[in-house]
């Protein structure tokens, strides 16, 4: 069994003041990494860093809103000033502004794209510069979502950002391979401030907060659990044990870990000299259109009453 030891490694985790990011920061620190805890909310960032040090880990807080090049530079600089280097970046900071397309404002769209997509791009770019200068490889863990993989009602902005993040993970895994920097997208599902308001899950999350375990149909069937359940993946991906893992989208939640497929052609048909609208109409239903792809996140399967 490989033992996961991150001693001497330095990580930046964006949006790690609470929720999943906080669990990632704790998990990295518990395995020996020093962590720059980032959040837009300064008090929450300070408290989170304190909780990591109180648990015996190394952490400092850097409060800044990710989304700009300046913020990204500040995070990388803080890691270097405080701990001398940067080995691991987790781009986790995120917000929701859910609305159906026809009600979504430019501000709703821009706020989500700026935090998730631009935040991931700018932080990864700054980290890539530093890691390439160090010349010792590194790990980037970009946070995707089932909504980005599948599309989700009411989440134009979020689904677009998360799909873009998975696409960036695939692209950067190629661009950074020579520098031995791995880049993966993770697709977590957990009870946090972001998900506890989902009506189907709300009563179970409430029960969980009162100390009751989540039922198997959620932990196994839906892959839904606590932030700590998702956090195991982060030190693993940051470790030597995962050196060959790159360009993947990995689902994690509850009792489940899963590998997501990447988009690819599933069927094809050919017409000599190319297609016309008429020939497409003639063959669509019996050739490439015979089994259309499904969209959306499958509704939770509740056990029979
Ligand atoms: N909870 C889930 O089931 C789930 C599922 C799929 C993806 N995700 C993703 O996981 C990540 C964390 O989600 P969570 O559920 O822990 O959410 P959360 O709301 O509990 O925590 C997100 C944190 O990010 C911080 N933040 C927001 N904007 C920021 C910015 N510009 N700069 C720095 N920090 C910022 C918030 O203050 C908050 O502390 C997000 O990217 C989210 O999209 C979560």
CSV table of C-alpha atoms and ligand atoms in Angstrom, one decimal:
chain,number,residue,atom,x,y,z
A,1,UNK,CA,0.0,0.0,0.0
A,2,UNK,CA,1.4,3.4,-0.9
A,3,UNK,CA,1.4,5.7,2.1
A,4,UNK,CA,0.3,9.2,1.4
A,5,UNK,CA,2.9,11.6,2.7
A,6,UNK,CA,2.8,15.3,1.6
A,7,UNK,CA,5.5,16.5,4.0
A,8,UNK,CA,7.3,19.5,2.5
A,9,UNK,CA,4.7,20.2,-0.1
A,10,UNK,CA,2.8,23.5,-0.2
A,11,UNK,CA,-0.8,23.9,-1.3
A,12,UNK,CA,-3.2,26.7,-2.2
A,13,UNK,CA,-6.9,25.9,-1.8
A,14,UNK,CA,-9.2,28.6,-3.0
A,15,UNK,CA,-12.6,29.1,-1.3
A,16,UNK,CA,-11.4,27.0,1.6
A,17,UNK,CA,-13.0,29.0,4.4
A,18,UNK,CA,-15.9,26.5,4.7
A,19,UNK,CA,-17.6,23.6,3.0
A,20,UNK,CA,-15.6,21.3,0.7
A,21,UNK,CA,-12.6,23.6,0.5
A,22,UNK,CA,-12.2,23.6,4.2
A,23,UNK,CA,-12.3,19.8,4.2
A,24,UNK,CA,-9.6,19.7,1.4
A,25,UNK,CA,-7.4,22.1,3.4
A,26,UNK,CA,-7.7,19.9,6.5
A,27,UNK,CA,-7.0,16.7,4.5
A,28,UNK,CA,-3.9,18.1,2.9
A,29,UNK,CA,-2.6,19.4,6.2
A,30,UNK,CA,-3.3,16.1,7.9
A,31,UNK,CA,-1.1,14.4,5.4
A,32,UNK,CA,1.8,16.9,6.0
A,33,UNK,CA,1.2,19.7,3.4
A,34,UNK,CA,1.4,23.4,4.4
A,35,UNK,CA,-1.8,25.2,3.2
A,36,UNK,CA,-2.7,28.7,2.1
A,37,UNK,CA,-6.3,28.9,3.0
A,38,UNK,CA,-8.1,31.4,0.8
A,39,UNK,CA,-11.6,32.8,1.0
A,40,UNK,CA,-13.3,36.0,-0.1
A,41,UNK,CA,-14.7,36.2,3.5
A,42,UNK,CA,-11.7,37.2,5.7
A,43,UNK,CA,-13.1,36.2,9.1
A,44,UNK,CA,-14.0,32.7,7.7
A,45,UNK,CA,-10.6,32.4,6.1
A,46,UNK,CA,-8.8,33.3,9.4
A,47,UNK,CA,-11.0,30.9,11.4
A,48,UNK,CA,-10.4,28.1,8.9
A,49,UNK,CA,-6.6,28.5,9.0
A,50,UNK,CA,-6.8,28.6,12.8
A,51,UNK,CA,-8.8,25.3,12.8
A,52,UNK,CA,-6.1,23.7,10.6
A,53,UNK,CA,-3.2,24.8,12.9
A,54,UNK,CA,-5.2,23.8,16.0
A,55,UNK,CA,-5.5,20.3,14.5
A,56,UNK,CA,-1.7,20.2,14.2
A,57,UNK,CA,-1.3,21.3,10.6
A,58,UNK,CA,0.5,24.3,9.0
A,59,UNK,CA,-1.8,27.0,7.4
A,60,UNK,CA,-2.1,30.7,6.8
A,61,UNK,CA,-5.1,32.7,5.6
A,62,UNK,CA,-5.1,34.9,2.5
A,63,UNK,CA,-8.4,36.7,2.0
A,64,UNK,CA,-9.0,37.7,-1.5
A,65,UNK,CA,-11.7,37.2,-4.1
A,66,UNK,CA,-10.4,34.9,-6.8
A,67,UNK,CA,-11.3,35.9,-10.4
A,68,UNK,CA,-8.5,38.3,-11.3
A,69,UNK,CA,-4.8,37.8,-12.2
A,70,UNK,CA,-3.9,40.0,-9.2
A,71,UNK,CA,-5.7,37.7,-6.8
A,72,UNK,CA,-4.0,34.7,-8.3
A,73,UNK,CA,-0.6,36.2,-8.1
A,74,UNK,CA,-1.2,37.1,-4.4
A,75,UNK,CA,-2.1,33.5,-3.6
A,76,UNK,CA,1.0,32.1,-5.2
A,77,UNK,CA,3.2,34.8,-3.7
A,78,UNK,CA,1.8,34.1,-0.3
A,79,UNK,CA,2.6,30.4,-0.6
A,80,UNK,CA,6.1,31.2,-1.6
A,81,UNK,CA,6.7,33.9,1.0
A,82,UNK,CA,5.3,31.8,3.8
A,83,UNK,CA,6.4,28.3,2.9
A,84,UNK,CA,9.0,28.7,0.1
A,85,UNK,CA,7.3,27.0,-2.8
A,86,UNK,CA,4.0,25.8,-4.4
A,87,UNK,CA,3.2,22.1,-5.3
A,88,UNK,CA,-0.5,21.8,-5.2
A,89,UNK,CA,-3.4,24.1,-6.4
A,90,UNK,CA,-7.0,23.3,-5.7
A,91,UNK,CA,-9.4,25.7,-7.5
A,92,UNK,CA,-12.5,25.3,-5.4
A,93,UNK,CA,-13.9,28.8,-4.8
A,94,UNK,CA,-17.5,29.1,-6.1
A,95,UNK,CA,-20.9,30.7,-6.0
A,96,UNK,CA,-24.3,30.1,-7.4
A,97,UNK,CA,-26.7,32.5,-9.1
A,98,UNK,CA,-29.3,30.1,-10.4
A,99,UNK,CA,-32.0,31.3,-12.8
A,100,UNK,CA,-33.6,30.0,-16.0
A,101,UNK,CA,-32.1,31.4,-19.1
A,102,UNK,CA,-34.7,34.0,-19.9
A,103,UNK,CA,-34.5,35.5,-16.4
A,104,UNK,CA,-30.7,35.3,-15.9
A,105,UNK,CA,-29.1,38.8,-15.9
A,106,UNK,CA,-25.7,39.7,-17.3
A,107,UNK,CA,-24.5,40.1,-13.7
A,108,UNK,CA,-25.7,36.6,-12.7
A,109,UNK,CA,-23.8,35.2,-15.6
A,110,UNK,CA,-20.6,37.3,-15.1
A,111,UNK,CA,-20.4,36.7,-11.4
A,112,UNK,CA,-20.4,32.9,-11.7
A,113,UNK,CA,-18.1,32.8,-14.8
A,114,UNK,CA,-15.7,35.2,-13.1
A,115,UNK,CA,-15.5,33.2,-9.8
A,116,UNK,CA,-15.4,29.7,-11.3
A,117,UNK,CA,-14.0,29.9,-14.8
A,118,UNK,CA,-11.8,33.0,-14.6
A,119,UNK,CA,-10.8,32.1,-11.1
A,120,UNK,CA,-9.7,28.7,-12.2
A,121,UNK,CA,-7.9,30.1,-15.3
A,122,UNK,CA,-6.0,32.9,-13.5
A,123,UNK,CA,-5.0,30.7,-10.5
A,124,UNK,CA,-3.8,27.9,-12.7
A,125,UNK,CA,-1.9,30.2,-14.9
A,126,UNK,CA,-0.1,31.8,-11.9
A,127,UNK,CA,0.6,28.3,-10.4
A,128,UNK,CA,1.9,27.0,-13.8
A,129,UNK,CA,4.4,29.8,-14.0
A,130,UNK,CA,5.7,29.1,-10.4
A,131,UNK,CA,5.6,25.3,-10.8
A,132,UNK,CA,7.5,25.4,-14.1
A,133,UNK,CA,10.1,27.7,-12.6
A,134,UNK,CA,10.6,25.2,-9.7
A,135,UNK,CA,11.0,22.4,-12.2
A,136,UNK,CA,9.8,19.7,-9.9
A,137,UNK,CA,6.3,19.0,-11.2
A,138,UNK,CA,3.1,19.7,-9.3
A,139,UNK,CA,-0.6,19.0,-9.0
A,140,UNK,CA,-3.6,21.0,-10.0
A,141,UNK,CA,-7.0,19.8,-8.9
A,142,UNK,CA,-9.8,21.8,-10.6
A,143,UNK,CA,-13.3,21.5,-9.2
A,144,UNK,CA,-16.0,20.6,-11.6
A,145,UNK,CA,-19.6,19.6,-11.0
A,146,UNK,CA,-22.3,17.1,-12.2
A,147,UNK,CA,-24.0,20.2,-13.7
A,148,UNK,CA,-21.0,20.9,-15.9
A,149,UNK,CA,-20.8,17.3,-17.0
A,150,UNK,CA,-24.5,16.9,-17.8
A,151,UNK,CA,-26.2,20.3,-17.9
A,152,UNK,CA,-28.7,21.3,-15.2
A,153,UNK,CA,-32.0,23.2,-15.2
A,154,UNK,CA,-31.6,26.8,-13.9
A,155,UNK,CA,-27.8,26.7,-14.1
A,156,UNK,CA,-26.7,28.3,-17.4
A,157,UNK,CA,-23.9,30.1,-15.9
A,158,UNK,CA,-22.7,27.4,-13.5
A,159,UNK,CA,-23.0,24.5,-16.0
A,160,UNK,CA,-21.1,26.6,-18.6
A,161,UNK,CA,-18.3,27.4,-16.1
A,162,UNK,CA,-18.0,23.9,-14.8
A,163,UNK,CA,-18.0,22.3,-18.3
A,164,UNK,CA,-15.3,24.9,-19.2
A,165,UNK,CA,-13.3,23.8,-16.1
A,166,UNK,CA,-13.4,20.1,-17.2
A,167,UNK,CA,-12.3,21.2,-20.7
A,168,UNK,CA,-9.4,23.3,-19.2
A,169,UNK,CA,-8.3,20.2,-17.1
A,170,UNK,CA,-8.0,18.2,-20.3
A,171,UNK,CA,-6.2,20.9,-22.1
A,172,UNK,CA,-3.7,21.7,-19.3
A,173,UNK,CA,-3.0,18.0,-18.7
A,174,UNK,CA,-1.5,18.1,-22.2
A,175,UNK,CA,0.2,21.5,-22.0
A,176,UNK,CA,1.8,20.7,-18.6
A,177,UNK,CA,2.7,17.1,-19.1
A,178,UNK,CA,6.4,17.9,-19.9
A,179,UNK,CA,6.7,19.8,-16.7
A,180,UNK,CA,5.3,16.8,-14.8
A,181,UNK,CA,2.4,18.8,-13.6
A,182,UNK,CA,-0.8,16.7,-13.3
A,183,UNK,CA,-4.2,18.4,-13.9
A,184,UNK,CA,-7.5,16.7,-13.1
A,185,UNK,CA,-11.0,17.8,-12.6
A,186,UNK,CA,-12.9,16.5,-9.6
A,187,UNK,CA,-16.7,16.2,-9.5
A,188,UNK,CA,-17.7,16.3,-5.8
A,189,UNK,CA,-21.1,15.8,-4.3
A,190,UNK,CA,-21.6,16.6,-0.6
A,191,UNK,CA,-23.8,18.3,1.9
A,192,UNK,CA,-22.7,21.9,2.2
A,193,UNK,CA,-24.2,25.4,2.3
A,194,UNK,CA,-24.4,25.1,-1.5
A,195,UNK,CA,-26.5,21.8,-1.6
A,196,UNK,CA,-28.3,21.6,1.7
A,197,UNK,CA,-31.2,23.6,0.3
A,198,UNK,CA,-31.8,21.0,-2.5
A,199,UNK,CA,-35.4,20.0,-1.4
A,200,UNK,CA,-34.9,16.3,-2.0
A,201,UNK,CA,-31.8,16.1,0.2
A,202,UNK,CA,-32.8,18.7,2.9
A,203,UNK,CA,-34.4,16.4,5.4
A,204,UNK,CA,-31.5,13.9,5.3
A,205,UNK,CA,-29.0,16.8,5.7
A,206,UNK,CA,-30.9,18.0,8.7
A,207,UNK,CA,-30.9,14.5,10.2
A,208,UNK,CA,-27.1,14.3,9.5
A,209,UNK,CA,-26.5,17.5,11.3
A,210,UNK,CA,-28.3,16.0,14.3
A,211,UNK,CA,-25.8,13.1,14.3
A,212,UNK,CA,-27.7,10.5,12.3
A,213,UNK,CA,-25.9,8.7,9.5
A,214,UNK,CA,-27.0,9.3,5.9
A,215,UNK,CA,-28.8,6.3,4.5
A,216,UNK,CA,-27.1,3.9,2.0
A,217,UNK,CA,-29.3,5.0,-0.9
A,218,UNK,CA,-27.7,8.5,-0.6
A,219,UNK,CA,-24.1,7.5,0.3
A,220,UNK,CA,-23.9,4.7,-2.3
A,221,UNK,CA,-26.8,5.3,-4.7
A,222,UNK,CA,-26.4,9.0,-5.1
A,223,UNK,CA,-22.8,9.3,-4.0
A,224,UNK,CA,-23.8,12.0,-1.6
A,225,UNK,CA,-22.2,12.4,1.8
A,226,UNK,CA,-20.1,14.8,3.9
A,227,UNK,CA,-17.4,17.2,2.6
A,228,UNK,CA,-14.9,14.9,4.4
A,229,UNK,CA,-16.0,12.0,2.2
A,230,UNK,CA,-14.9,14.0,-0.9
A,231,UNK,CA,-11.7,15.2,0.7
A,232,UNK,CA,-9.8,11.9,0.6
A,233,UNK,CA,-9.3,12.4,-3.2
A,234,UNK,CA,-7.3,15.6,-2.8
A,235,UNK,CA,-4.3,14.3,-0.9
A,236,UNK,CA,-4.3,11.2,-3.1
A,237,UNK,CA,-4.1,13.2,-6.3
A,238,UNK,CA,-1.4,15.5,-4.7
A,239,UNK,CA,0.7,12.5,-3.8
A,240,UNK,CA,3.3,10.3,-5.6
A,241,UNK,CA,0.8,7.5,-5.7
A,242,UNK,CA,-1.2,9.6,-8.3
A,243,UNK,CA,1.8,10.8,-10.5
A,244,UNK,CA,0.4,9.1,-13.5
A,245,UNK,CA,-3.2,10.4,-13.1
A,246,UNK,CA,-3.8,13.4,-15.3
A,247,UNK,CA,-6.5,14.7,-17.7
A,248,UNK,CA,-9.2,12.9,-15.8
A,249,UNK,CA,-12.6,13.9,-14.4
A,250,UNK,CA,-13.1,12.0,-11.1
A,251,UNK,CA,-16.4,11.8,-9.3
A,252,UNK,CA,-16.4,11.6,-5.5
A,253,UNK,CA,-19.1,11.6,-2.8
A,254,UNK,CA,-20.4,9.5,0.0
A,255,UNK,CA,-19.2,5.9,-0.4
A,256,UNK,CA,-18.5,6.3,-4.1
A,257,UNK,CA,-15.6,7.2,-6.4
A,258,UNK,CA,-16.1,7.2,-10.1
A,259,UNK,CA,-14.4,8.0,-13.4
A,260,UNK,CA,-16.4,10.3,-15.7
A,261,UNK,CA,-16.2,9.7,-19.4
A,262,UNK,CA,-15.0,12.5,-21.6
A,263,UNK,CA,-17.2,13.6,-24.6
A,264,UNK,CA,-16.6,11.6,-27.7
A,265,UNK,CA,-18.4,10.6,-30.9
A,266,UNK,CA,-20.7,7.7,-30.2
A,267,UNK,CA,-22.0,6.9,-33.7
A,268,UNK,CA,-21.2,8.2,-37.2
A,269,UNK,CA,-22.6,7.9,-40.7
A,270,UNK,CA,-21.1,8.8,-44.1
A,271,UNK,CA,-22.4,10.1,-47.4
A,272,UNK,CA,-20.2,10.1,-50.5
A,273,UNK,CA,-19.5,13.8,-51.3
A,274,UNK,CA,-21.0,15.0,-48.0
A,275,UNK,CA,-24.5,15.5,-46.6
A,276,UNK,CA,-27.5,17.7,-47.7
A,277,UNK,CA,-30.4,18.7,-45.5
A,278,UNK,CA,-32.6,16.2,-47.3
A,279,UNK,CA,-30.2,13.3,-47.0
A,280,UNK,CA,-29.8,14.1,-43.3
A,281,UNK,CA,-33.6,14.2,-42.8
A,282,UNK,CA,-33.9,10.9,-44.6
A,283,UNK,CA,-31.5,8.9,-42.4
A,284,UNK,CA,-31.4,10.8,-39.1
A,285,UNK,CA,-33.9,8.7,-37.2
A,286,UNK,CA,-32.4,5.4,-38.3
A,287,UNK,CA,-28.7,6.3,-38.1
A,288,UNK,CA,-26.8,8.7,-35.8
A,289,UNK,CA,-30.0,10.1,-34.3
A,290,UNK,CA,-31.4,6.6,-33.4
A,291,UNK,CA,-30.3,6.8,-29.8
A,292,UNK,CA,-30.0,10.4,-28.7
A,293,UNK,CA,-27.8,11.2,-25.7
A,294,UNK,CA,-29.6,12.1,-22.5
A,295,UNK,CA,-29.1,15.4,-20.7
A,296,UNK,CA,-29.3,16.5,-17.1
A,297,UNK,CA,-28.4,15.1,-13.7
A,298,UNK,CA,-30.6,12.0,-13.1
A,299,UNK,CA,-33.2,12.6,-10.3
A,300,UNK,CA,-32.4,11.0,-7.0
A,301,UNK,CA,-33.8,7.4,-6.7
A,302,UNK,CA,-35.6,7.2,-3.4
A,303,UNK,CA,-36.2,3.8,-1.9
A,304,UNK,CA,-39.8,2.3,-2.2
A,305,UNK,CA,-41.9,3.5,0.7
B,1,LIG,N1,-21.5,20.8,-2.6
B,1,LIG,C1,-21.6,20.1,-3.6
B,1,LIG,O1,-22.3,19.0,-3.7
B,1,LIG,C2,-20.8,20.5,-4.9
B,1,LIG,C3,-21.1,19.7,-6.0
B,1,LIG,C4,-20.4,20.0,-7.2
B,1,LIG,C5,-19.5,21.0,-7.2
B,1,LIG,N2,-19.2,21.7,-6.0
B,1,LIG,C6,-18.2,22.8,-6.1
B,1,LIG,O2,-17.3,22.7,-5.0
B,1,LIG,C7,-16.9,24.0,-4.6
B,1,LIG,C8,-17.1,24.2,-3.2
B,1,LIG,O3,-18.5,24.2,-3.0
B,1,LIG,P1,-19.2,24.1,-1.5
B,1,LIG,O4,-20.4,23.3,-1.7
B,1,LIG,O5,-18.2,23.8,-0.5
B,1,LIG,O6,-19.6,25.6,-1.4
B,1,LIG,P2,-19.7,26.6,-0.2
B,1,LIG,O7,-20.6,27.7,-0.6
B,1,LIG,O8,-20.0,25.9,1.1
B,1,LIG,O9,-18.2,27.2,-0.1
B,1,LIG,C9,-17.6,27.9,-1.1
B,1,LIG,C10,-16.6,28.9,-0.5
B,1,LIG,O10,-16.0,29.7,-1.6
B,1,LIG,C11,-15.9,31.0,-1.1
B,1,LIG,N3,-15.9,31.9,-2.2
B,1,LIG,C12,-16.9,32.3,-3.0
B,1,LIG,N4,-16.5,33.2,-4.0
B,1,LIG,C13,-15.1,33.3,-3.8
B,1,LIG,C14,-14.1,34.1,-4.4
B,1,LIG,N5,-14.4,34.8,-5.5
B,1,LIG,N6,-12.9,34.0,-3.9
B,1,LIG,C15,-12.6,33.2,-2.9
B,1,LIG,N7,-13.5,32.5,-2.2
B,1,LIG,C16,-14.8,32.5,-2.7
B,1,LIG,C17,-17.2,31.2,-0.2
B,1,LIG,O11,-17.0,32.3,0.7
B,1,LIG,C18,-17.2,29.9,0.5
B,1,LIG,O12,-16.5,29.9,1.7
B,1,LIG,C19,-17.5,24.9,-5.6
B,1,LIG,O13,-16.7,25.1,-6.7
B,1,LIG,C20,-18.8,24.2,-6.0
B,1,LIG,O14,-19.2,24.6,-7.3
B,1,LIG,C21,-19.9,21.5,-4.9
